[in-house]
Structures are given as C-alpha cells and as structure tokens.
Coordinates of N, CA and C in Angstrom, one line a residue:
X1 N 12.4 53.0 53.5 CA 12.5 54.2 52.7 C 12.4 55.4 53.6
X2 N 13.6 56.6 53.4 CA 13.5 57.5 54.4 C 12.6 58.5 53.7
X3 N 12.4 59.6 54.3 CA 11.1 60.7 54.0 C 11.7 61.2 52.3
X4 N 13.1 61.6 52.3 CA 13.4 62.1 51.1 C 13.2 61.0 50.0
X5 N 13.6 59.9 50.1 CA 13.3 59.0 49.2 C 11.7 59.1 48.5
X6 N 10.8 58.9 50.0 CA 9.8 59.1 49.2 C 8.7 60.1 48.9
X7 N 9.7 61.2 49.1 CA 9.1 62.5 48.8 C 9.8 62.7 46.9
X8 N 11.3 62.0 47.1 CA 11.6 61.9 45.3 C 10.2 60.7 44.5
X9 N 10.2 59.6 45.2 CA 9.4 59.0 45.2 C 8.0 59.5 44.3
X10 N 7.5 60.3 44.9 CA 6.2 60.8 44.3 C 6.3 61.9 43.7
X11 N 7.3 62.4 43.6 CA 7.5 63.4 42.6 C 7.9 62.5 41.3
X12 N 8.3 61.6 41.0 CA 8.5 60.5 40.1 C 7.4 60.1 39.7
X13 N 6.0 59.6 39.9 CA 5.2 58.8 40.0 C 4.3 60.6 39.5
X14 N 4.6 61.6 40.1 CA 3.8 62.4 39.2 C 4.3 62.7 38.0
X15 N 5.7 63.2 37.8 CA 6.1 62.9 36.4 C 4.9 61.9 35.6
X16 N 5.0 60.3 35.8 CA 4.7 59.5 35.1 C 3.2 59.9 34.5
X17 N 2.4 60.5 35.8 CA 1.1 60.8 35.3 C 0.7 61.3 34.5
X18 N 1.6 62.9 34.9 CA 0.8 63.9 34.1 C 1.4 63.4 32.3
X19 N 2.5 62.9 32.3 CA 3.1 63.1 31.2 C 2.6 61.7 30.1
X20 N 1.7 60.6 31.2 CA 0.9 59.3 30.3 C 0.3 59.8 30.0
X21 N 0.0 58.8 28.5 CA -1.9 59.1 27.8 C -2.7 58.7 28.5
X22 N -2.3 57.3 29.0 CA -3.3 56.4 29.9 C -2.2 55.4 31.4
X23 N -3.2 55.5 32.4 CA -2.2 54.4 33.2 C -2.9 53.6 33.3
X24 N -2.8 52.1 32.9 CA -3.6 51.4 33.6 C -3.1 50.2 34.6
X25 N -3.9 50.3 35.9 CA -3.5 49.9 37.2 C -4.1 48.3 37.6
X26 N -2.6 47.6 37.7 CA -3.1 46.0 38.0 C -3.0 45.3 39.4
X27 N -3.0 44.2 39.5 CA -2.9 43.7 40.4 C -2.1 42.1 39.9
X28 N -1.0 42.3 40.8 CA 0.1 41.1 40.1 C 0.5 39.7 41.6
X29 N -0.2 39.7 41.8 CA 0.1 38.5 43.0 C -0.1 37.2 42.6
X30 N 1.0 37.0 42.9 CA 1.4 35.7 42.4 C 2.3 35.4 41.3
X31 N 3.0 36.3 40.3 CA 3.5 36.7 39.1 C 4.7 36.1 39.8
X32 N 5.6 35.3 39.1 CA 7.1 34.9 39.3 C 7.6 36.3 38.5
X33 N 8.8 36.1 38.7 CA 9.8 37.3 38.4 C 10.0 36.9 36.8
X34 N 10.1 35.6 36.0 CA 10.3 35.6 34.6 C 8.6 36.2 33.7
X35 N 8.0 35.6 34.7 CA 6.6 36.3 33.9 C 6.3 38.4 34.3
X36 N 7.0 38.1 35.5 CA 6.8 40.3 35.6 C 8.1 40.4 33.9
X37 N 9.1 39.8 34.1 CA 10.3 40.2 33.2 C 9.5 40.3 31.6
X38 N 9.2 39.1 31.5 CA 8.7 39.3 30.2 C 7.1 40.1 29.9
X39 N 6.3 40.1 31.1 CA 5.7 41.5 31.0 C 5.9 42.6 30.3
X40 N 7.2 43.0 31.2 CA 7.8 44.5 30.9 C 8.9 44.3 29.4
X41 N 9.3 43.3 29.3 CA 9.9 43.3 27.8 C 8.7 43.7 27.2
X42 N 7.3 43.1 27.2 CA 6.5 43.0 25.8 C 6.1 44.9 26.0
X43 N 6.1 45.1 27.0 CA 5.5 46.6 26.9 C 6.7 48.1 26.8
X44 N 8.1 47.4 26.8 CA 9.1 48.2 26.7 C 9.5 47.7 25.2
X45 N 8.9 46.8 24.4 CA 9.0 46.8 23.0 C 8.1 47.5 22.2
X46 N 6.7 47.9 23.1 CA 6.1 48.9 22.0 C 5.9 50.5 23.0
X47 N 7.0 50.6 23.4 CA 7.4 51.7 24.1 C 6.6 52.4 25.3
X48 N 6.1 51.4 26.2 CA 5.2 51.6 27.3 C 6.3 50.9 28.7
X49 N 5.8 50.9 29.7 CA 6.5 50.6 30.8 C 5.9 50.4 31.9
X50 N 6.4 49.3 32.7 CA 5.5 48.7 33.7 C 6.4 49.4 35.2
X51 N 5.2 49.6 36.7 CA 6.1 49.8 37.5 C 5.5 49.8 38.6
X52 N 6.2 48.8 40.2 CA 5.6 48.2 40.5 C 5.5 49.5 41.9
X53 N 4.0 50.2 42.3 CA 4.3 51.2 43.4 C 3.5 51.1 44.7
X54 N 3.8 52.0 45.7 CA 3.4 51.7 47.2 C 2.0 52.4 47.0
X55 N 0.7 51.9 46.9 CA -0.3 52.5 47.1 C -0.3 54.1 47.8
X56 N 0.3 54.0 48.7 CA 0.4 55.8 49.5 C 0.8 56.3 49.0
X57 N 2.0 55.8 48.2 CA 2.4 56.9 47.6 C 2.3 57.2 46.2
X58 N 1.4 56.4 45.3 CA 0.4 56.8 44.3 C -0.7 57.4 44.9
X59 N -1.1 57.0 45.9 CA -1.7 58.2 46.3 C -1.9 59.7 46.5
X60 N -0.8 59.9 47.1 CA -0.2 61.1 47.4 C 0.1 61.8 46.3
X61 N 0.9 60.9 45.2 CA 1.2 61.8 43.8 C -0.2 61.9 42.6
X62 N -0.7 61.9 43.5 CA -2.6 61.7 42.1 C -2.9 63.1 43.1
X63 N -2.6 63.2 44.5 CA -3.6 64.6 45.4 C -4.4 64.6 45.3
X64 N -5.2 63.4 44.9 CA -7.1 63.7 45.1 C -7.2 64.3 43.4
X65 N -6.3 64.6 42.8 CA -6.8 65.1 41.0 C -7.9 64.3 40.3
X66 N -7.6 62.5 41.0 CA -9.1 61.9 39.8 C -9.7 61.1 40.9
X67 N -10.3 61.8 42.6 CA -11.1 61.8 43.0 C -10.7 60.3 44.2
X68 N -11.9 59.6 44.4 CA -12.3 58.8 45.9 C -12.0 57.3 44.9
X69 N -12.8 57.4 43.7 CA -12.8 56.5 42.5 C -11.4 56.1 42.4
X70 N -10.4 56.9 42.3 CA -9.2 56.8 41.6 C -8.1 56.4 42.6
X71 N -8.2 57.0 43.7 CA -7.8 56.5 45.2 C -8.2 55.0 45.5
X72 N -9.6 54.5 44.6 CA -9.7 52.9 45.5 C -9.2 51.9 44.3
X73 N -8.4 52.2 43.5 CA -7.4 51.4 42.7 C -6.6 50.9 43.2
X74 N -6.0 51.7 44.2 CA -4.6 51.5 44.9 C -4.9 50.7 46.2
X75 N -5.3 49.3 45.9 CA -5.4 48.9 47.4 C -4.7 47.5 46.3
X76 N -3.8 46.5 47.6 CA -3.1 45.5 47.2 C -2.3 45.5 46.4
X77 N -1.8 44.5 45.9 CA 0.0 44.8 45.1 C -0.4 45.1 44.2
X78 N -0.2 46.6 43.7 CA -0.8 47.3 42.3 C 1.1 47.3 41.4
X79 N 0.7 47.1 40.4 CA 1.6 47.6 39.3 C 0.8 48.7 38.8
X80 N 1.5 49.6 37.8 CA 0.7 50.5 36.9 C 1.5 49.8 35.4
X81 N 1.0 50.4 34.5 CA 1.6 50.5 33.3 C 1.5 51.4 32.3
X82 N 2.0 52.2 32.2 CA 2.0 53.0 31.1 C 2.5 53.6 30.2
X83 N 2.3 54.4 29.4 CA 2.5 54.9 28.3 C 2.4 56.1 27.7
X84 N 3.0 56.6 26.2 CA 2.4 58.0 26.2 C 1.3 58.0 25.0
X85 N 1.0 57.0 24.4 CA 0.4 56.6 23.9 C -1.0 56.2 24.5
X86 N -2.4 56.5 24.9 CA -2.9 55.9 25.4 C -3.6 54.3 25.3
X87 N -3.3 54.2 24.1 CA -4.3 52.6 24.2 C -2.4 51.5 24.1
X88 N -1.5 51.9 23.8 CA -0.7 50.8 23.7 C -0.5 50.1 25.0
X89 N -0.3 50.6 26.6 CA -0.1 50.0 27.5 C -1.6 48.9 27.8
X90 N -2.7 49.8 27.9 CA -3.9 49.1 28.0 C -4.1 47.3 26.8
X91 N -3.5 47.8 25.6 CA -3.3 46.6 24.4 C -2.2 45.3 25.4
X92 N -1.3 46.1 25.3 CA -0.2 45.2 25.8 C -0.9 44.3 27.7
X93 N -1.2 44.9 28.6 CA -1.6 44.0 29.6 C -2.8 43.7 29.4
X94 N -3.7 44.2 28.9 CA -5.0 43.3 28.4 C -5.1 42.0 27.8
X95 N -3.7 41.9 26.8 CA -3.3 40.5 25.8 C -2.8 39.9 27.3
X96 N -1.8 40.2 27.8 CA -1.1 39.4 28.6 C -1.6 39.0 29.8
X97 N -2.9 39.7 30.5 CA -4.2 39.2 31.6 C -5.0 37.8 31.3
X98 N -5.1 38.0 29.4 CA -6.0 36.7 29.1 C -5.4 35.3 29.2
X99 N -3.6 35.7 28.9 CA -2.9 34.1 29.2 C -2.5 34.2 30.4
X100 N -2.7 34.6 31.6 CA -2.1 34.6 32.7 C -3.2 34.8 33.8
X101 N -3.7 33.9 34.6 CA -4.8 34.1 35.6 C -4.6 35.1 37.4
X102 N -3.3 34.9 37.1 CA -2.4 35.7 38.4 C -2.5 37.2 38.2
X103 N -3.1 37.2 37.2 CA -2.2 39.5 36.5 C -3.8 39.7 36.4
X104 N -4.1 41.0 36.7 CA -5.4 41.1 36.7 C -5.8 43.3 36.9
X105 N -6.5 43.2 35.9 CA -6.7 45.0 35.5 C -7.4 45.1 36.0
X106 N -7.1 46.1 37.1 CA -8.3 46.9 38.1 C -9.3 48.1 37.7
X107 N -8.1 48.7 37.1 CA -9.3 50.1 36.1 C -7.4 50.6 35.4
X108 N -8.0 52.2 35.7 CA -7.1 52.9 35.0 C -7.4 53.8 35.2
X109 N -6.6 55.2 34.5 CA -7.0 56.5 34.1 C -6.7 57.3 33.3
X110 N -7.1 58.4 32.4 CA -6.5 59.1 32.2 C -6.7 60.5 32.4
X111 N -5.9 61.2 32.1 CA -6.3 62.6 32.4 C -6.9 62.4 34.3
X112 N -8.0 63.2 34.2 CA -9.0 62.9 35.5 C -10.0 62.2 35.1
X113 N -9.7 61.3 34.2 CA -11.4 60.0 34.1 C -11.1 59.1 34.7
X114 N -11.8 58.6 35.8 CA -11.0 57.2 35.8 C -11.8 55.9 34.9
X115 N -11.1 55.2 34.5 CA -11.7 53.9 33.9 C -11.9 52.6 34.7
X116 N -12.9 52.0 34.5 CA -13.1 50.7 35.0 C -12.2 49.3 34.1
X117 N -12.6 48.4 34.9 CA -12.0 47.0 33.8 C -12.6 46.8 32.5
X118 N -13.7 47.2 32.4 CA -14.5 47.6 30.8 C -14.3 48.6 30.0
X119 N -13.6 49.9 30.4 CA -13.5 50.5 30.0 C -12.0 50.4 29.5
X120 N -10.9 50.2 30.7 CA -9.7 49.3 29.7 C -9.7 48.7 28.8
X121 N -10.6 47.4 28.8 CA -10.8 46.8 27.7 C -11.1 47.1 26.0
X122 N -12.5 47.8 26.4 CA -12.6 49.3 25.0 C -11.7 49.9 24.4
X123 N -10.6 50.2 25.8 CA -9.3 50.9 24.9 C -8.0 50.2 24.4
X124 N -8.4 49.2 24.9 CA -7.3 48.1 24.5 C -7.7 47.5 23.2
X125 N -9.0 47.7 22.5 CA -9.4 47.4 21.3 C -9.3 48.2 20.4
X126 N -8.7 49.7 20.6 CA -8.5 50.6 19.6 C -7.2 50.6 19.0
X127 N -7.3 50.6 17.9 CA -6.3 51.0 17.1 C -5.2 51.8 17.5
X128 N -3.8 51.6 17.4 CA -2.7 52.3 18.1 C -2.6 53.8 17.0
X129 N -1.7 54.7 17.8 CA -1.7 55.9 16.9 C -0.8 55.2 15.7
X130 N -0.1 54.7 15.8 CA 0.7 54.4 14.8 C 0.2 53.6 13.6
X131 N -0.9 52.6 13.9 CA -1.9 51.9 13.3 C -2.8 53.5 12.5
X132 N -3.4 54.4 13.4 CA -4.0 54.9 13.0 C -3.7 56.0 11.5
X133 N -2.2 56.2 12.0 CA -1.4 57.1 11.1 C -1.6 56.7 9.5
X134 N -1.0 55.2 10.0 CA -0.6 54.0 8.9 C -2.0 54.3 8.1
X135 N -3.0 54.4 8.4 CA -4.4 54.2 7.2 C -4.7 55.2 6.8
X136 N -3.7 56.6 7.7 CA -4.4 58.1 7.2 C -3.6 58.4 6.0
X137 N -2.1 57.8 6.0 CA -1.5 58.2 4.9 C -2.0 57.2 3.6
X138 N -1.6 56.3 4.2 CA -2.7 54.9 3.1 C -4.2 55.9 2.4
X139 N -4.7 56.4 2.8 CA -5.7 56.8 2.9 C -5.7 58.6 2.3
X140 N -4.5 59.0 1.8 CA -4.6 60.1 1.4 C -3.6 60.0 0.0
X141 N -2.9 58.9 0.0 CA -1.5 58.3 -1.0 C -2.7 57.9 -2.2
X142 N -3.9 57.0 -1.7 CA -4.7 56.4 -2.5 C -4.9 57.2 -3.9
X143 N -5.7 58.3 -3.1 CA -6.2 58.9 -4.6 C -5.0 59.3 -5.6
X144 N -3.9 59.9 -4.9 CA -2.6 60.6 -5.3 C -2.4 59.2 -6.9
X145 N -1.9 58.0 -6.1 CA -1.6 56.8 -7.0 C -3.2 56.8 -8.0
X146 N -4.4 56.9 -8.0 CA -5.3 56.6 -9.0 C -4.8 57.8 -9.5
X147 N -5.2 58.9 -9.2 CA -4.8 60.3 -10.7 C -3.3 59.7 -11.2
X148 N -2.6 59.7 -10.8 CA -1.7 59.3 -11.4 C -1.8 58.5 -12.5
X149 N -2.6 57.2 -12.3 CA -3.1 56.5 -13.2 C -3.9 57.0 -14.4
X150 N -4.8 57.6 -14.2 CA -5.3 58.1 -14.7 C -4.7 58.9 -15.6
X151 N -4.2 59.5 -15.3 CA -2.8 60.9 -16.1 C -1.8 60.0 -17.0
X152 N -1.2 58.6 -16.9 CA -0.8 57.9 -17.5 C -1.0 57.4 -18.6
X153 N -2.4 56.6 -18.4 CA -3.0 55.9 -19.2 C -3.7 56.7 -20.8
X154 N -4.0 57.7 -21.3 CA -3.6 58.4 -22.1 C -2.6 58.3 -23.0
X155 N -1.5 58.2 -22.2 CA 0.4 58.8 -22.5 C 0.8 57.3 -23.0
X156 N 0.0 56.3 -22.0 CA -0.2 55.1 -22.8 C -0.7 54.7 -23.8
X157 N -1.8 54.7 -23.8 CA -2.9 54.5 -25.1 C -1.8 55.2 -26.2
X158 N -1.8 56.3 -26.0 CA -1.0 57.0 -27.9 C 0.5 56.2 -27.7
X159 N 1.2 56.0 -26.8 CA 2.3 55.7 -27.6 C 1.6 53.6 -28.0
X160 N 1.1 53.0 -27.2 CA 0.4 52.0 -28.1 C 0.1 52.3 -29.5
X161 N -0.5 53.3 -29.9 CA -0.9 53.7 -31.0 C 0.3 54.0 -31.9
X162 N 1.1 54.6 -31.5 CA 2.2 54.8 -32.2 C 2.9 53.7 -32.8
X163 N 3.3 52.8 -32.0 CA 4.3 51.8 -31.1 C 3.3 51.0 -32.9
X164 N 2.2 50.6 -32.8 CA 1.5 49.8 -33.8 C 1.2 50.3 -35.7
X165 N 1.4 51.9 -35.4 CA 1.5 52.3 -36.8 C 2.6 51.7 -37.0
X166 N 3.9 52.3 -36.4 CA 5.4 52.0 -36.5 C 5.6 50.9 -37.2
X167 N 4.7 49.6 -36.1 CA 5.0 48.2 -36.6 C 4.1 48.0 -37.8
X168 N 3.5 48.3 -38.2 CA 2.5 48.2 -39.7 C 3.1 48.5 -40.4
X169 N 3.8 50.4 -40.3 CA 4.8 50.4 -41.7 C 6.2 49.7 -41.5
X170 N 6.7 49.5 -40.7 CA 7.8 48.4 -40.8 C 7.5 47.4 -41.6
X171 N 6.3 46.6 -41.5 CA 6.1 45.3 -42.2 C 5.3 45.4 -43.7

C-alpha cells in the first residue's frame, strides 16, 4: 500500500467511526473465507457491516479520540463491525462468536467509551431500535383501539336493543 492509499485509507475508517453507533472490534484467526462470507451476509442483512483493518491505521484514524484503552484493541487480526444502529452489529457477532470458537470480541466502542467483552455483550442484549419502535407504537395504538371499543359498544348495545324490539313485533 502506497502513502496515498493509506492516507485515503484512514480517512475511510474515520468516516466509518464517527458516523457508527457502535464498532465492535474482533479477532478472526482462523475463520475460512465461507464462514467471514457468511458473517458479513448475516450482518449486511440487518444493515451492519463487517471490515477487515491494519491496526495502524485504525489507529491513526481514532487520533488518540478514545484514549491508550482504545488503541490496545487493535493488536492482531482485528475485524471491526459496525453499524449505525448501535446494538445491531454487537447482536449479530455476539450470536455468531457463540457458534464459532475461531471469532472472538475484544471490546468495542462508541462515541469515546470504550467497551469491554462484557460490556458488548450487555449491548448485544438490548433490544434493536426497530424492536424498540415496534412496542412504542404497539404501546400508544393500545389505548387508541380500547376507546374505540369503548365508544362502540354503546352503538352496540342500542342497535341490539333495537335489532330485538324489531324481532318481537315482527313475530
């Protein structure tokens, strides 16, 4: 790689930073190329993305922003993975670390926190925004559908009532 390459290089890898919710940083030695492939399918199906970078020059594109901590991620064959979501990348290689003994989460970060392997894990247990969304509308439709009911049931009752005179004097 010449200087320009990986001066584009880390201007790429900061893009990815500042613009993730969460990165979180692995270690993939040993991984065949169908198990990285299907990795990155499972995390480019819930719109996250894996990618495999030169420690220096994740280094260089972090500048010391999330400290000594966040610099000692990057030792050995690191993948990152991320997202703009923060817990979906952390979901997706957390599932896929438990079946696979070769793939393995070092920490992560976000913003300037950096996260440990436990603390990944925490985030890999939260509910996705889209999950979250899903229970707020669930959760505001609720009452909407009971009044509703409520406002019905009335409109019900009397035409019952009607509906039964009707049929009394009919017969």
């Amino acid at each position: 790689m010449d200087r320009a390459q990986k001066q584009e290089s880390i201007e790429t890898l900061k893009g990815v930073f500042a613009d993730a919710g969460a990165v979180v940083v692995t270690h993939n030695l040993g991984l065949t190329v169908a198990e990285m492939t299907d990795l990155r399918l499972r995390l480019r199906k819930e719109g996250a993305a894996l990618k495999v970078v030169k420690n220096t020059l994740a280094q260089k594109a972090l500048d010391g922003s999330i400290g000594e901590a966040g610099d000692a991620l990057f030792t050995g064959p690191v993948a990152i993975a991320y997202a703009s979501d923060p817990v979906t990348a952390a979901k997706v290689t957390a599932e896929f670390a438990k079946g696979n003994d070769k793939f393995a989460i070092v920490g992560g970060f976000m913003g300037t926190e950096v996260l440990d392997q436990k603390a990944v894990a925490a985030l890999a247990t939260l509910p996705s925004l889209d999950q979250l969304r899903g229970k707020l509308i669930g959760l505001l439709q609720a009452p909407a559908t009971k009044v509703a009911g409520v406002l019905q049931a009335p409109a019900g009752q009397l035409a019952r009532v009607i509906g039964a005179y009707a049929a009394k004097d009919a017969a």
